Tab-separated table of C-alpha atoms in Angstrom:
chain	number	residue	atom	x	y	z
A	1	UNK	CA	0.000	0.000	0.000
A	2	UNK	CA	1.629	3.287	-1.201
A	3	UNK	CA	1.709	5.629	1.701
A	4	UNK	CA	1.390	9.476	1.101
A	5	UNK	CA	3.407	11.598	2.881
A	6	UNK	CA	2.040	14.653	0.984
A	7	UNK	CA	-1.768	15.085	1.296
A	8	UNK	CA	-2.047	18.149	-0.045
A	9	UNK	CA	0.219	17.477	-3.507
A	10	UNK	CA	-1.362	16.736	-6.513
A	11	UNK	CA	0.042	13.678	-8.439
A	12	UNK	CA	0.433	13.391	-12.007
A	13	UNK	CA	1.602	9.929	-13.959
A	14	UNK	CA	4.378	9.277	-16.236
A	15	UNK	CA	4.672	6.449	-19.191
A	16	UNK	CA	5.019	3.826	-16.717
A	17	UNK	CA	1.969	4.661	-14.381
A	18	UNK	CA	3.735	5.620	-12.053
A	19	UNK	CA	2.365	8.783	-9.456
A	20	UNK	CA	5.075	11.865	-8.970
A	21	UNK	CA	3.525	14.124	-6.951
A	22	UNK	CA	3.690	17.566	-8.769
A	23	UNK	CA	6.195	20.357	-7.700
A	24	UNK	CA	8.390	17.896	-5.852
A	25	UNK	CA	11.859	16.841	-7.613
A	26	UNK	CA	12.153	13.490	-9.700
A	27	UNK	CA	15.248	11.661	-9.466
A	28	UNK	CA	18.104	12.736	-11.447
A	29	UNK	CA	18.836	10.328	-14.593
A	30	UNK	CA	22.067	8.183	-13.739
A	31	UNK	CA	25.107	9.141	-16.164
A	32	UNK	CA	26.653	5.921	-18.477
A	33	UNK	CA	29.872	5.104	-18.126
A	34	UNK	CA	30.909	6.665	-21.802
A	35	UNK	CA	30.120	9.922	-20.168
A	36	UNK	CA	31.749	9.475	-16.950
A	37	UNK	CA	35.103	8.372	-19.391
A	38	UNK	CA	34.762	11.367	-21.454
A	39	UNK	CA	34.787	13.949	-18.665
A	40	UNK	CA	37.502	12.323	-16.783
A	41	UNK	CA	39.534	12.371	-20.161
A	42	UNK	CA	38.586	16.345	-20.376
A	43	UNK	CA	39.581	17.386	-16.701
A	44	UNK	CA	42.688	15.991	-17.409
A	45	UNK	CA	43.585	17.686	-20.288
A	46	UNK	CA	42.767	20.944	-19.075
A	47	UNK	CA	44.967	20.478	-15.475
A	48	UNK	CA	47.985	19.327	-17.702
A	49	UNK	CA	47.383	22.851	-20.210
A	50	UNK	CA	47.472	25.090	-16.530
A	51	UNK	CA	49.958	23.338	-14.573
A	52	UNK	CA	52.317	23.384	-17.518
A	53	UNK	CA	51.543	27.310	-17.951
A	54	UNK	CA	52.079	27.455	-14.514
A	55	UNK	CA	55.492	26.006	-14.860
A	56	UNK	CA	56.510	27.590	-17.896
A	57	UNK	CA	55.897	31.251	-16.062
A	58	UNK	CA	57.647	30.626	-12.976
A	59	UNK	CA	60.629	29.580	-14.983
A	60	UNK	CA	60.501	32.163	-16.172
A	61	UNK	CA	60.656	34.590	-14.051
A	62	UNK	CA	63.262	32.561	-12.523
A	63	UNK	CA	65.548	33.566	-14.887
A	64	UNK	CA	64.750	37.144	-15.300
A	65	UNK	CA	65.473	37.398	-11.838
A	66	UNK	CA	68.866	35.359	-12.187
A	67	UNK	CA	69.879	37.543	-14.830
A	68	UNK	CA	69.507	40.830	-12.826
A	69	UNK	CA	71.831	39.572	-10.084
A	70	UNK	CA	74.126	38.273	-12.678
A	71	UNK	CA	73.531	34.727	-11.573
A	72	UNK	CA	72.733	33.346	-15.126
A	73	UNK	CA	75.177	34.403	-18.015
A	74	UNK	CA	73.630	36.174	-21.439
A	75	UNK	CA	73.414	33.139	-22.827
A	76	UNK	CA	71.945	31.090	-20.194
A	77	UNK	CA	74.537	29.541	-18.342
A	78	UNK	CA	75.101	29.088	-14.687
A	79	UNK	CA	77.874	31.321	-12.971
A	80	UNK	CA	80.421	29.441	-11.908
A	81	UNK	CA	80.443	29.164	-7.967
A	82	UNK	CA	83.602	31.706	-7.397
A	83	UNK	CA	81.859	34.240	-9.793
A	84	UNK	CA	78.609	33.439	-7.857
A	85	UNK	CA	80.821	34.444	-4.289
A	86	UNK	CA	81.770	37.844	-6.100
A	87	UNK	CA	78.731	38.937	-7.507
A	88	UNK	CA	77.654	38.071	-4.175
A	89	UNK	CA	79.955	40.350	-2.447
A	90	UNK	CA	79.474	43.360	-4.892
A	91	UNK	CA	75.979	43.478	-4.202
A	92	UNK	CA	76.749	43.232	-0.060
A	93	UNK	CA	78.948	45.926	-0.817
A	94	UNK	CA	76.758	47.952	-2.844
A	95	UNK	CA	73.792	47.683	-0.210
A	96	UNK	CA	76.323	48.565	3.006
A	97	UNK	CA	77.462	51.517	0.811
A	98	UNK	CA	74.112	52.770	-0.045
A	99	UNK	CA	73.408	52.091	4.209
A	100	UNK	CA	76.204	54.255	5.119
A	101	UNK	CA	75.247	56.654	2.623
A	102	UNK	CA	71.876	57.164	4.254
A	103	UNK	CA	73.592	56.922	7.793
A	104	UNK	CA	76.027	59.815	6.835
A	105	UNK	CA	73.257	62.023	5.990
A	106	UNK	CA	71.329	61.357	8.903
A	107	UNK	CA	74.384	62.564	11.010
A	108	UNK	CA	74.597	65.369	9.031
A	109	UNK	CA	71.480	66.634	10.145
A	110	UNK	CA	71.997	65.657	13.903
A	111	UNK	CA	75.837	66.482	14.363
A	112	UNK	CA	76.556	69.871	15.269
A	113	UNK	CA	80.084	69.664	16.265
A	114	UNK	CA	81.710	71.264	13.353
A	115	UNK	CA	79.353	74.020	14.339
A	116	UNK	CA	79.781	74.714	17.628
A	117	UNK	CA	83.885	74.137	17.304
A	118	UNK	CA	83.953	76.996	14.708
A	119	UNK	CA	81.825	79.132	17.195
A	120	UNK	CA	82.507	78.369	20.870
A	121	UNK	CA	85.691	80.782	20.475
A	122	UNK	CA	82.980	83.810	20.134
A	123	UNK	CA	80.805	83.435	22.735
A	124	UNK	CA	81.796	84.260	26.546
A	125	UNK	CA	80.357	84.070	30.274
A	126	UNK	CA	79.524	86.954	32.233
A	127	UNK	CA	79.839	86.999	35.810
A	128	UNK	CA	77.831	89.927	37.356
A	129	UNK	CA	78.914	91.471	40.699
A	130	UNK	CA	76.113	94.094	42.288
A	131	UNK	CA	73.822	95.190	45.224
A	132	UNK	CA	70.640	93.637	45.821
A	133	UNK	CA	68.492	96.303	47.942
A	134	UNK	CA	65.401	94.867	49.805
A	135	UNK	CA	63.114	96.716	52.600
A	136	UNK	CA	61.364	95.688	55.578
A	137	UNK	CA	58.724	96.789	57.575
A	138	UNK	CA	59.930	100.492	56.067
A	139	UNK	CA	63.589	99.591	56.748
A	140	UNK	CA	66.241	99.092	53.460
A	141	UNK	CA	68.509	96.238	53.903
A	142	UNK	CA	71.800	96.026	51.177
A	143	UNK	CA	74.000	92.791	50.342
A	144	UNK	CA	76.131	92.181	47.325
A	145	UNK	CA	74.727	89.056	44.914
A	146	UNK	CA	76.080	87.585	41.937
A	147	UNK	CA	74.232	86.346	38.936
A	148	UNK	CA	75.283	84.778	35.694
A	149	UNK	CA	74.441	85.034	32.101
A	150	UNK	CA	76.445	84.760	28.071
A	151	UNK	CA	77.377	86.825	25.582
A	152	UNK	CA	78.797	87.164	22.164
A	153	UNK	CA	81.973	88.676	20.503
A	154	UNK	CA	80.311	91.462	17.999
A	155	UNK	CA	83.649	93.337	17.068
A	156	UNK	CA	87.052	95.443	17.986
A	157	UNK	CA	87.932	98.872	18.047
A	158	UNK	CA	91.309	100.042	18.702
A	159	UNK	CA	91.327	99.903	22.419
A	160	UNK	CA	88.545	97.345	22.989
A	161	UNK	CA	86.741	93.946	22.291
A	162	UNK	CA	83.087	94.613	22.155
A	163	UNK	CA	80.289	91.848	23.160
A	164	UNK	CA	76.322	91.871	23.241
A	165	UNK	CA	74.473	90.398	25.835
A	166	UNK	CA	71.100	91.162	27.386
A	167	UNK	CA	70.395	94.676	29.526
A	168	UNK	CA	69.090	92.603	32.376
A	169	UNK	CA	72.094	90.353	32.767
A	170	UNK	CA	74.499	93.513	33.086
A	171	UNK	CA	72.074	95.461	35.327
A	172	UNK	CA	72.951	97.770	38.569
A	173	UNK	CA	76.946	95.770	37.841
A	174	UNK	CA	79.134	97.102	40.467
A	175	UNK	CA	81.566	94.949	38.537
A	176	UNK	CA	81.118	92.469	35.440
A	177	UNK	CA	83.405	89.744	34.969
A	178	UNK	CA	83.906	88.122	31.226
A	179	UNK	CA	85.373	84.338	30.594
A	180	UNK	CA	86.548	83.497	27.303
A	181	UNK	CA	87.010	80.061	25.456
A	182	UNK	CA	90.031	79.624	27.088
A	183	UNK	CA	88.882	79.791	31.026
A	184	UNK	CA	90.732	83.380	31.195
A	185	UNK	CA	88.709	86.480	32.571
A	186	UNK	CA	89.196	90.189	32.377
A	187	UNK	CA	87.138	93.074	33.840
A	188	UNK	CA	84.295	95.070	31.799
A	189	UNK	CA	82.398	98.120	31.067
A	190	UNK	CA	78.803	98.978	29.923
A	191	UNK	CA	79.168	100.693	26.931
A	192	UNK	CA	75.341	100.929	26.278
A	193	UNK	CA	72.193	99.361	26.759
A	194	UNK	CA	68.845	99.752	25.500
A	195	UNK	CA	66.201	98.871	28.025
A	196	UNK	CA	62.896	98.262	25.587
A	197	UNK	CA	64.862	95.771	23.392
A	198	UNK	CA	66.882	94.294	26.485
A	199	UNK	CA	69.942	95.028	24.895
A	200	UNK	CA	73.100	95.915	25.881
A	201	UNK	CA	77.025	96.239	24.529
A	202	UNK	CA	79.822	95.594	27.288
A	203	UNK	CA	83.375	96.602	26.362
A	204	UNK	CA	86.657	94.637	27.517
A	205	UNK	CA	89.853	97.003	27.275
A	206	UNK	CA	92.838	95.302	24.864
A	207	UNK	CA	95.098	95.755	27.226
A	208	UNK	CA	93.671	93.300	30.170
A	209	UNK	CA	92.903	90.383	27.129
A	210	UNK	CA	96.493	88.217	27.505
A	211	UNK	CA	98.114	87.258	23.633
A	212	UNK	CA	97.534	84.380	23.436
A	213	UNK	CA	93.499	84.213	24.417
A	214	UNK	CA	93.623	86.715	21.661
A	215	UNK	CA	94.827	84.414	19.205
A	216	UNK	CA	91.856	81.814	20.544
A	217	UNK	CA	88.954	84.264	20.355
A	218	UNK	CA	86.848	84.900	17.439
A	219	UNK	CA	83.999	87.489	16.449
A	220	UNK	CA	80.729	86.577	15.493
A	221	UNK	CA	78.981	86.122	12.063
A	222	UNK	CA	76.043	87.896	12.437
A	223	UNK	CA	73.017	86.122	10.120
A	224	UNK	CA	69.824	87.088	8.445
A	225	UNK	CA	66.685	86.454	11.115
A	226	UNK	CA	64.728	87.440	8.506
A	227	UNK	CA	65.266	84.583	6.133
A	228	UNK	CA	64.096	81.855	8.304
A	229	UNK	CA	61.769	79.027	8.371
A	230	UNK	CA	59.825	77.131	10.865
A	231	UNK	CA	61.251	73.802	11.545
A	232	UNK	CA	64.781	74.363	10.229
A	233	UNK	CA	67.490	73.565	12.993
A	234	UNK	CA	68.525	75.630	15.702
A	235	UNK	CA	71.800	75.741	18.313
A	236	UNK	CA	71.758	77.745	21.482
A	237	UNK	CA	75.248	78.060	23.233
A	238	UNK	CA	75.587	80.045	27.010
A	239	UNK	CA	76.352	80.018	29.984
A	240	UNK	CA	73.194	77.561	31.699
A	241	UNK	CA	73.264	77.528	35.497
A	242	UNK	CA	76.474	79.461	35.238
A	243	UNK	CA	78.476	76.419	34.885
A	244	UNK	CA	80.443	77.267	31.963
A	245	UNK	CA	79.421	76.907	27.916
A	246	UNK	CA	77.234	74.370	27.374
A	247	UNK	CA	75.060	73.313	23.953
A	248	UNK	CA	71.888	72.740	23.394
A	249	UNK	CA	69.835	72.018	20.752
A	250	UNK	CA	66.141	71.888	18.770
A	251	UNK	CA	64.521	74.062	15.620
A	252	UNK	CA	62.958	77.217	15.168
A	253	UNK	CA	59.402	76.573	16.471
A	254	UNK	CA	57.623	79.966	15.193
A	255	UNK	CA	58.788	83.114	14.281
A	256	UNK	CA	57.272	87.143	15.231
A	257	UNK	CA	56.220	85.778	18.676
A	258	UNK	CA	54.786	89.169	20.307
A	259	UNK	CA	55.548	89.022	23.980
A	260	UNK	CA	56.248	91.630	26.587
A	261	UNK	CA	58.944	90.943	29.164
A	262	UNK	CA	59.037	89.676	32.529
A	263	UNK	CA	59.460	92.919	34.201
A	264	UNK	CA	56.749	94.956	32.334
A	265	UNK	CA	54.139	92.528	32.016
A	266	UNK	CA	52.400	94.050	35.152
A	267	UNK	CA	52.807	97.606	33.407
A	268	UNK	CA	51.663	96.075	30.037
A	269	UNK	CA	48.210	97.429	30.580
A	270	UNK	CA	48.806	100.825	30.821
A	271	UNK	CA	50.223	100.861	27.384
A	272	UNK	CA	53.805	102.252	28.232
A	273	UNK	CA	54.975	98.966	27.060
A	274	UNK	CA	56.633	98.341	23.897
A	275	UNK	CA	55.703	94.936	22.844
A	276	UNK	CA	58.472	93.145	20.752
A	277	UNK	CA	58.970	90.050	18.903
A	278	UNK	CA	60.702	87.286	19.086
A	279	UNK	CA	62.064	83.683	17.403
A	280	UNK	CA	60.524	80.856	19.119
A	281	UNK	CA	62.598	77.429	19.535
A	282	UNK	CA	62.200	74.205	21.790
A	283	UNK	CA	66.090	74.437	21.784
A	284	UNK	CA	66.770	74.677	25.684
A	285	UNK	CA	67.546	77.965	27.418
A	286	UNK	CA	67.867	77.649	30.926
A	287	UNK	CA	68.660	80.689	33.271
A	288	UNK	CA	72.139	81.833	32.520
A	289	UNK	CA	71.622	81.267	28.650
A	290	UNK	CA	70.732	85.119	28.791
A	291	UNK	CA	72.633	87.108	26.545
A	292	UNK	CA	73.943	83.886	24.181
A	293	UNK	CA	73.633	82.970	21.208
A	294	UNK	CA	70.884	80.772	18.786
A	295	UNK	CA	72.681	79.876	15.933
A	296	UNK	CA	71.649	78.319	12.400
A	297	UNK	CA	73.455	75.252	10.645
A	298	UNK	CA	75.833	77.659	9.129
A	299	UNK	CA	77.001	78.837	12.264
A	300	UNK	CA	75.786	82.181	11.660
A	301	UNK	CA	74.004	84.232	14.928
A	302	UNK	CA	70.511	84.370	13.933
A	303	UNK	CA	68.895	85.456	17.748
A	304	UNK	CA	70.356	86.703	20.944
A	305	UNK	CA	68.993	84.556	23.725
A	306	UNK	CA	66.945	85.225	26.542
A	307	UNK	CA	65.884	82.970	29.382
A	308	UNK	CA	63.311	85.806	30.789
A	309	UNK	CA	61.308	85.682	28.522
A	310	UNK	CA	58.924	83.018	29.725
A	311	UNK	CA	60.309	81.728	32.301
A	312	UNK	CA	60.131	78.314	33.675
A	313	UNK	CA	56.756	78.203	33.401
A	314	UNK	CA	56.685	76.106	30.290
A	315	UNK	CA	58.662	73.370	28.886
A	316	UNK	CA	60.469	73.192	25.237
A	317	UNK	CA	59.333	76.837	24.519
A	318	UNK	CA	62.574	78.998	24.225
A	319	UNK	CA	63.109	82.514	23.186
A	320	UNK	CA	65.176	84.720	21.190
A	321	UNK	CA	66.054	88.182	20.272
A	322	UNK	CA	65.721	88.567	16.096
A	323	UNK	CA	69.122	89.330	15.534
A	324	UNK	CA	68.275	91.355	12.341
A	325	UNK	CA	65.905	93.256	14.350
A	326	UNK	CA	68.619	94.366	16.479
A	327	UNK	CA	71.386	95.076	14.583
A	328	UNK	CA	71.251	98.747	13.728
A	329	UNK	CA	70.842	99.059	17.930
A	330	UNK	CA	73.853	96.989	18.071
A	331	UNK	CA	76.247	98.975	15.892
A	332	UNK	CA	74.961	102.164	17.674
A	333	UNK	CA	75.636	101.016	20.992
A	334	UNK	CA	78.948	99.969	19.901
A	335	UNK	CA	80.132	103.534	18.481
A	336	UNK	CA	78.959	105.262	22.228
A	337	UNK	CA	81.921	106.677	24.450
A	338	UNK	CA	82.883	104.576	27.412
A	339	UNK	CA	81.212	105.632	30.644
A	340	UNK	CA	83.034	107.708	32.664
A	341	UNK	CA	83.996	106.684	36.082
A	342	UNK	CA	81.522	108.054	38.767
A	343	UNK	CA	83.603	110.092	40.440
A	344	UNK	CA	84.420	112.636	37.259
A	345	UNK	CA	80.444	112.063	35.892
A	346	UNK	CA	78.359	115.217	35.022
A	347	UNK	CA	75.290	116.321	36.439
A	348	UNK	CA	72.004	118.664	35.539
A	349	UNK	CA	71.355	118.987	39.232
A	350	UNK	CA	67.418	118.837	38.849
A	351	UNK	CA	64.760	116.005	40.382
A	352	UNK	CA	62.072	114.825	37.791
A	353	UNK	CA	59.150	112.760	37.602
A	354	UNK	CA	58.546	110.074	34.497
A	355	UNK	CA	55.859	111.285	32.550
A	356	UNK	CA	54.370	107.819	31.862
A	357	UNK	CA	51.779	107.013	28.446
A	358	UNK	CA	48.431	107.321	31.398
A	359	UNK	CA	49.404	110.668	32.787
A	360	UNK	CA	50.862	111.838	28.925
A	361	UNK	CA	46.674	110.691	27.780
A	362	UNK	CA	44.844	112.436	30.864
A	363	UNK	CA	46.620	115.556	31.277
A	364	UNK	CA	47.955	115.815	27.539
A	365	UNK	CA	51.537	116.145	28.495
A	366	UNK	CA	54.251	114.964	26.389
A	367	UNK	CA	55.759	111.559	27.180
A	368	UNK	CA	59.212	112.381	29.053
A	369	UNK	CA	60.928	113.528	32.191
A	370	UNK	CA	59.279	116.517	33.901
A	371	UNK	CA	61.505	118.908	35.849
A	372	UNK	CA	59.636	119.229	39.576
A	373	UNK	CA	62.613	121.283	40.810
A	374	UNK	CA	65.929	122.686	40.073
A	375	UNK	CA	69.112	123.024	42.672
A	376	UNK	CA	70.195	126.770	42.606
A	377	UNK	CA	73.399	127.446	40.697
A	378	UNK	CA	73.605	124.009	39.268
A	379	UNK	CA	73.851	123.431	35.469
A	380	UNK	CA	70.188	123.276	34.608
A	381	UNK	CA	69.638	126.615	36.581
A	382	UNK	CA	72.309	127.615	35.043
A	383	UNK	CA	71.318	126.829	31.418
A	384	UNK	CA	68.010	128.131	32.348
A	385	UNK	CA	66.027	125.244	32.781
A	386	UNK	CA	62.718	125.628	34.894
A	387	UNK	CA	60.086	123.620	37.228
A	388	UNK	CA	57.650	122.427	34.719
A	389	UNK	CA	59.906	121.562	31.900
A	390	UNK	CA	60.072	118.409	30.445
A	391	UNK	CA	62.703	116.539	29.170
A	392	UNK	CA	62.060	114.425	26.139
A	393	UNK	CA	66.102	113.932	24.239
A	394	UNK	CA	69.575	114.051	24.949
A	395	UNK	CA	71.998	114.201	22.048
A	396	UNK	CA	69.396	113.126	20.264
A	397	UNK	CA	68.650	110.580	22.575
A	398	UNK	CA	64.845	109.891	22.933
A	399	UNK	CA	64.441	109.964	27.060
A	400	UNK	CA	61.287	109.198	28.240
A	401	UNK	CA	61.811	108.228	32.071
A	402	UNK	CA	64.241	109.543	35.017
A	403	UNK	CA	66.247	106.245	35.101
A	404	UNK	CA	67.026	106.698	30.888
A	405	UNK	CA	68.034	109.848	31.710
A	406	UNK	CA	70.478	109.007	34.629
A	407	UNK	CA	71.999	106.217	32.043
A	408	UNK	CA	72.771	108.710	29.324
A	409	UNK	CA	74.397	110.998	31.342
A	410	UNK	CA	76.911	108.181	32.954
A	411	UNK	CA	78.489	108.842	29.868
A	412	UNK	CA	79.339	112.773	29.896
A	413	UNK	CA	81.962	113.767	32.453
A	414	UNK	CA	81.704	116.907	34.232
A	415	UNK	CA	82.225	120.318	32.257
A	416	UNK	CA	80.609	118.450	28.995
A	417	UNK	CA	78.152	120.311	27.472
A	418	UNK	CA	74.994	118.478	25.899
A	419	UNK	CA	71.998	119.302	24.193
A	420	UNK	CA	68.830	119.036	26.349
A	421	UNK	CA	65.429	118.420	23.858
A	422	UNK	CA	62.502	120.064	26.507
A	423	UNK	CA	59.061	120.996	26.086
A	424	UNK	CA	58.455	124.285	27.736
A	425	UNK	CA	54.548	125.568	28.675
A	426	UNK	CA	53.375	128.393	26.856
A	427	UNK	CA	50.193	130.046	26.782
A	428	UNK	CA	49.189	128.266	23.762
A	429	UNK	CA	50.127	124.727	25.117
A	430	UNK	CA	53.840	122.705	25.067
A	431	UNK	CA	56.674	124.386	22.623
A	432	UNK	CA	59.432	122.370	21.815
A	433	UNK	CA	62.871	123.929	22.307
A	434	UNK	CA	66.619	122.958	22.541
A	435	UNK	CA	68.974	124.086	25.533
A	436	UNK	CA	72.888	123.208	25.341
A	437	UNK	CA	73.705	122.501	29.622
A	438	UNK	CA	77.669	122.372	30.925
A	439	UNK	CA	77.476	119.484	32.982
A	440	UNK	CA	78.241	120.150	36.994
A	441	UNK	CA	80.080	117.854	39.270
A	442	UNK	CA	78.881	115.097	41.272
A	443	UNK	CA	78.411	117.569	44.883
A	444	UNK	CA	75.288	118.985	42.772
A	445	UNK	CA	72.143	117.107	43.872
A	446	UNK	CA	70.677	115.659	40.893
């Protein structure tokens, strides 16, 4: 009895009479042997057509590849097996020469000996000497401190070796020490500074610099700030800690920085500031680096160092003075007179107040020194200077605080005459006028 498994299907009936229910598969038809021959015959022929292409193209490029290491002749034939050891050894030798090819260029790059050998001999320590003033509870206190900073040979005159450093590492000196290449030291003298760019020239006399640390000592190449490039190298060399010349190095991280210094930054507000800008490197300056140089790959001075400028309060983030910035300051600084010893120093014998940028805005006085009194018979009474005038040039000097004017006149001795630029009150408001003043001696109050 046929038993249905599918209700539901509807059968239909072949030749035979036999039921295949419709929709549901029908046994395949069994292959004969002839076919099963035929296609065993094909598959056959068709793996012995691909394996032998396979073959033929790997052998190929066997030889190809033989050929370009010089393994297989022109014609074919195997190297013999002492060739095989020399063609062997070229190509080691060609691949250790192309390795310290690439090695010598990397050192190139990271090897700054050459460098700082070529321009050690020009850059010096400074050892500053001077009283440190502090009050308490209304009462001032003195005691002599020491700091340290760098600076750079810039050029010689006929009677002395000239250096730049920074204003703030020469500051209130009572005496400034400089140490050459050679560990040898020899007294100096301000021979200017310039307070707004932090600047200042120091002078060593020829005559207290021994032979033969002449003959060791270099100047300077000054370089072009202007021409540089973020992320090209950059050396600093100076005096870090104080513990003698040391190197560091990094690139030029940015360039035009504006910052204000350390010392005006609380002042920076009032706009009597002069905000200047500076080369930015992660090459480190640590205090002591003040005053050294930041050098390029060509060992030219492209910045003049300064550790106060930002402070420790960041990390890889150095800065520098734009040497080509600077340079016209430089060479003026250099051409100023010696100071004169304070004993033989002239005086105007006059008190003044600084005339800062708020008080210049609100009362609509010119920026300057104004004359609150003058000390009878002195050389501004003298000269005819009077309470109310205001000092704005010296020589041609632009003054435009007490302490300015104090530092221009440590160069004029006594009986020196100068030319005073004041702003007198008229009726009509300030007049500009010149007065030429005969410097007093030192017993006239200033």
């Amino acid at each position: 009895m046929y038993e249905n498994n599918y209700p539901n299907d509807t059968y239909h009936y072949n030749a035979e009479g036999t039921g295949v229910p419709a929709g549901r598969p029908s046994e395949k038809p069994k292959m004969g042997t002839g076919k099963k021959i035929a296609v065993a015959i094909c598959c056959g022929v068709c793996f012995g057509v691909f394996a032998g292409a396979g073959f033929f193209a790997v052998n190929t490029a066997g030889n190809i590849l033989a050929n370009q290491v010089g393994i297989i002749s022109e014609k074919g034939a195997k190297a013999e097996p002492e060739e095989e050891k020399d063609i062997v050894k070229d190509t080691v030798e060609e691949n250790k020469g192309a390795a310290e090819v690439n090695e010598v260029a990397y050192t190139t790059v990271t090897d700054v000996t050459g460098v700082v050998k070529e321009v050690m001999p020009c850059v010096v320590s400074i050892n500053n000497r001077y009283v440190e003033k502090m009050s308490f509870w209304g009462q001032v206190y003195s005691s002599e401190a020491r700091s340290a900073g760098s600076g750079f040979i810039v050029g010689k005159n006929e009677t002395e070796l000239l250096l730049v450093s920074n204003q703030h590492v020469v500051a209130s000196a009572e005496e400034l020490t400089v140490q050459f290449v050679d560990g040898t030291q020899a007294q100096a003298q301000i021979k200017g500074v310039d307070v707004d760019k932090d600047l200042a020239v120091i002078a060593v006399q020829l005559e207290d610099i021994e032979a033969d640390t002449m003959s060791k000592i270099s100047i300077a190449k000054l370089g072009d700030s202007d021409s540089l490039t973020v992320g090209e190298p950059a050396i600093a060399i100076g005096n870090a800690l104080g513990y003698g010349q040391s190197v560091t190095t990094g690139v030029v991280s940015a360039l035009d920085r504006a910052i204000a210094s350390t010392d005006n930054m609380e002042t920076a507000s009032t706009g009597d500031t002069e905000i200047n800008t500076f080369i930015q490197t992660d090459a480190a300056i640590n205090p002591g680096n003040s005053g050294g140089a930041l050098l390029n790959m060509k060992g030219e001075v492209i910045g003049i160092n300064s550790n106060k400028i930002g402070g420790s309060a960041v990390e890889g983030m150095g800065y520098a003075i734009p040497i080509s910035d600077v340079k016209p300051i430089i060479e003026n600084l250099m051409n100023k007179q010696p100071k004169v010893d304070e004993d033989k120093r002239g005086y105007l014998g006059i008190t003044g107040v600084d005339v800062k940028a708020d008080y210049s805005e609100l009362y609509d006085l010119p920026k300057g020194v104004y004359v609150s009194s003058v000390v009878e018979g002195a050389a501004a009474d003298q000269a005819g200077i009077m309470r109310g005038y205001i000092i704005t040039a010296l020589n041609g000097e632009e003054i435009e605080s007490m302490l300015e004017l104090k530092e221009e006149l440590t160069y004029y001795a006594a009986g020196d005459t100068v030319e005073l630029s004041v702003m007198k009150m008229m009726s009509q408001g300030y007049e500009e006028d010149t007065v030429s003043v005969t410097l007093g001696k030192q017993s006239t109050i200033q």
